Amino acid sequence: DAKTTQPTSMDCAEGRAANLPCNHSTISGNEYVYWYRQIHSQGPQYIIHGLKNNETNEMASLIITEDRKSSTLILPHATLRDTAVYYCIVWGSQGNLIFGKGTKLSVKP
Amino acid sequence: DSGVTQTPKHLITATGQRVTLRCSPRSGDLSVYWYQQSLDQGLQFLIQYYNGEERAKGNILERFSAQQFPDLHSELNLSSLELGDSALYFCASSAQTRAGANVLTFGAGSRLTVL
């Protein structure tokens, strides 16, 4: 069973920041938060992951609340090529990467 | 190019047939994972291998089987194919050797069409 809750869809204007929320209220201490995206039937693409601290890489930033029960993926300057389904997944050392339904992000000109 | 190679990219076959999908992981990755994605469906985890040994099973049908070879490439065998087996099949690999963060790298997928 998916352990995260994400909005079904979101829109974002091109050039603006896209903020994708994720609730994971049952996350346990050793579980990481991972974000992947899938662009129209391509293979899922890893974006970023974090445990407790906020993380940033060349693609995005991940903000994790202090209680770790929710997080936000931030794409700082969304482009049309960022239109995709974004998956927030919590995963520890047991089990496997289980994908939920994700958020369909549409970046509009 | 993610470094995970899947062949064939496309495959069309008939019901009742058997096919083999192949996956070469990224260099150095010991784990291979297989996922199925049917039309408009989510990604379903099928099976995982680590260094040649089966590590975990998901919703894999008995008609499906997989293995990982000594050179670490993996094959997913699908037999007695049915129309409902038409899907994208993704392979992923990771380098995880102990508990902790485990980042999967996915291939481009094999699109299977059963007619």
mmCIF file of C-alpha atoms in Angstrom, chain A:
data_model
loop_
_atom_site.group_PDB
_atom_site.id
_atom_site.type_symbol
_atom_site.label_atom_id
_atom_site.label_comp_id
_atom_site.label_asym_id
_atom_site.label_seq_id
_atom_site.Cartn_x
_atom_site.Cartn_y
_atom_site.Cartn_z
ATOM 1 C CA ASP A 1 0.000 0.000 0.000
ATOM 2 C CA ALA A 2 1.226 3.484 -0.854
ATOM 3 C CA LYS A 3 2.264 5.355 2.265
ATOM 4 C CA THR A 4 2.135 8.808 0.719
ATOM 5 C CA THR A 5 -0.627 11.181 -0.304
ATOM 6 C CA GLN A 6 -0.188 13.547 -3.226
ATOM 7 C CA PRO A 7 -2.591 15.787 -5.153
ATOM 8 C CA THR A 8 -3.799 14.155 -8.334
ATOM 9 C CA SER A 9 -2.823 17.061 -10.557
ATOM 10 C CA MET A 10 -1.315 20.533 -10.500
ATOM 11 C CA ASP A 11 -0.690 23.300 -12.990
ATOM 12 C CA CYS A 12 2.265 25.652 -13.074
ATOM 13 C CA ALA A 13 3.159 28.570 -15.312
ATOM 14 C CA GLU A 14 6.358 28.256 -17.264
ATOM 15 C CA GLY A 15 9.234 30.009 -15.513
ATOM 16 C CA ARG A 16 7.552 29.932 -12.133
ATOM 17 C CA ALA A 17 8.428 27.665 -9.239
ATOM 18 C CA ALA A 18 6.492 24.406 -9.023
ATOM 19 C CA ASN A 19 5.840 23.277 -5.459
ATOM 20 C CA LEU A 20 4.649 19.694 -5.192
ATOM 21 C CA PRO A 21 3.446 18.605 -1.762
ATOM 22 C CA CYS A 22 3.492 15.127 -0.272
ATOM 23 C CA ASN A 23 2.101 13.809 2.993
ATOM 24 C CA HIS A 24 3.768 10.827 4.627
ATOM 25 C CA SER A 25 2.446 10.916 8.175
ATOM 26 C CA THR A 26 3.360 7.272 8.928
ATOM 27 C CA ILE A 27 7.000 7.566 7.901
ATOM 28 C CA SER A 28 9.374 5.733 10.208
ATOM 29 C CA GLY A 29 12.761 6.866 11.392
ATOM 30 C CA ASN A 30 14.866 4.979 8.873
ATOM 31 C CA GLU A 31 12.732 5.686 5.810
ATOM 32 C CA TYR A 32 13.917 8.114 3.184
ATOM 33 C CA VAL A 33 11.700 10.317 1.057
ATOM 34 C CA TYR A 34 12.375 9.836 -2.657
ATOM 35 C CA TRP A 35 11.054 11.765 -5.619
ATOM 36 C CA TYR A 36 10.913 10.376 -9.122
ATOM 37 C CA ARG A 37 9.182 11.599 -12.231
ATOM 38 C CA GLN A 38 7.935 9.919 -15.371
ATOM 39 C CA ILE A 39 7.644 11.827 -18.607
ATOM 40 C CA HIS A 40 5.058 10.209 -20.880
ATOM 41 C CA SER A 41 5.895 6.478 -20.845
ATOM 42 C CA GLN A 42 9.620 7.027 -20.455
ATOM 43 C CA GLY A 43 11.464 5.264 -17.663
ATOM 44 C CA PRO A 44 11.031 6.900 -14.262
ATOM 45 C CA GLN A 45 13.747 9.424 -13.532
ATOM 46 C CA TYR A 46 15.254 9.922 -10.098
ATOM 47 C CA ILE A 47 15.077 13.510 -8.891
ATOM 48 C CA ILE A 48 16.147 13.750 -5.260
ATOM 49 C CA HIS A 49 15.911 12.080 -1.872
ATOM 50 C CA GLY A 50 16.264 13.064 1.758
ATOM 51 C CA LEU A 51 16.047 11.739 5.291
ATOM 52 C CA LYS A 52 15.767 14.665 7.681
ATOM 53 C CA ASN A 53 17.489 17.679 6.221
ATOM 54 C CA ASN A 54 16.475 19.765 3.268
ATOM 55 C CA GLU A 55 18.289 18.778 0.108
ATOM 56 C CA THR A 56 19.131 20.543 -3.145
ATOM 57 C CA ASN A 57 20.626 19.332 -6.383
ATOM 58 C CA GLU A 58 20.782 20.543 -9.941
ATOM 59 C CA MET A 59 17.211 19.465 -10.619
ATOM 60 C CA ALA A 60 15.227 20.417 -7.543
ATOM 61 C CA SER A 61 15.030 21.154 -3.839
ATOM 62 C CA LEU A 62 13.395 18.946 -1.229
ATOM 63 C CA ILE A 63 11.963 20.519 1.897
ATOM 64 C CA ILE A 64 11.117 18.069 4.700
ATOM 65 C CA THR A 65 9.152 19.266 7.714
ATOM 66 C CA GLU A 66 10.769 18.929 11.107
ATOM 67 C CA ASP A 67 8.352 16.155 12.133
ATOM 68 C CA ARG A 68 9.054 14.439 8.771
ATOM 69 C CA LYS A 69 5.348 13.935 8.151
ATOM 70 C CA SER A 70 5.323 15.914 4.935
ATOM 71 C CA SER A 71 7.631 17.273 2.296
ATOM 72 C CA THR A 72 7.629 19.547 -0.729
ATOM 73 C CA LEU A 73 9.502 19.143 -3.973
ATOM 74 C CA ILE A 74 10.416 22.459 -5.536
ATOM 75 C CA LEU A 75 11.291 22.900 -9.198
ATOM 76 C CA PRO A 76 12.615 26.465 -9.077
ATOM 77 C CA HIS A 77 11.968 27.514 -12.687
ATOM 78 C CA ALA A 78 9.573 25.091 -14.334
ATOM 79 C CA THR A 79 9.830 24.543 -18.071
ATOM 80 C CA LEU A 80 7.499 22.778 -20.476
ATOM 81 C CA ARG A 81 9.841 19.787 -20.321
ATOM 82 C CA ASP A 82 9.037 19.399 -16.628
ATOM 83 C CA THR A 83 5.496 18.298 -17.496
ATOM 84 C CA ALA A 84 5.347 14.795 -16.032
ATOM 85 C CA VAL A 85 3.922 12.605 -13.296
ATOM 86 C CA TYR A 86 5.841 13.158 -10.071
ATOM 87 C CA TYR A 87 6.036 10.375 -7.517
ATOM 88 C CA CYS A 88 6.791 10.853 -3.828
ATOM 89 C CA ILE A 89 7.852 7.583 -2.217
ATOM 90 C CA VAL A 90 8.961 6.684 1.282
ATOM 91 C CA TRP A 91 11.268 3.719 1.528
ATOM 92 C CA GLY A 92 13.534 2.247 4.107
ATOM 93 C CA SER A 93 15.838 -0.728 4.037
ATOM 94 C CA GLN A 94 12.979 -3.213 3.843
ATOM 95 C CA GLY A 95 10.546 -3.768 1.046
ATOM 96 C CA ASN A 96 10.812 -2.195 -2.334
ATOM 97 C CA LEU A 97 10.197 1.062 -4.129
ATOM 98 C CA ILE A 98 6.416 1.174 -4.409
ATOM 99 C CA PHE A 99 4.935 3.766 -6.732
ATOM 100 C CA GLY A 100 1.565 5.345 -5.989
ATOM 101 C CA LYS A 101 -0.459 7.404 -8.447
ATOM 102 C CA GLY A 102 1.696 10.517 -8.181
ATOM 103 C CA THR A 103 0.917 14.106 -9.149
ATOM 104 C CA LYS A 104 0.451 15.002 -12.793
ATOM 105 C CA LEU A 105 2.196 18.340 -13.205
ATOM 106 C CA SER A 106 1.270 20.380 -16.258
ATOM 107 C CA VAL A 107 3.551 23.304 -17.032
ATOM 108 C CA LYS A 108 1.750 25.818 -19.196
ATOM 109 C CA PRO A 109 3.214 28.577 -21.376
#
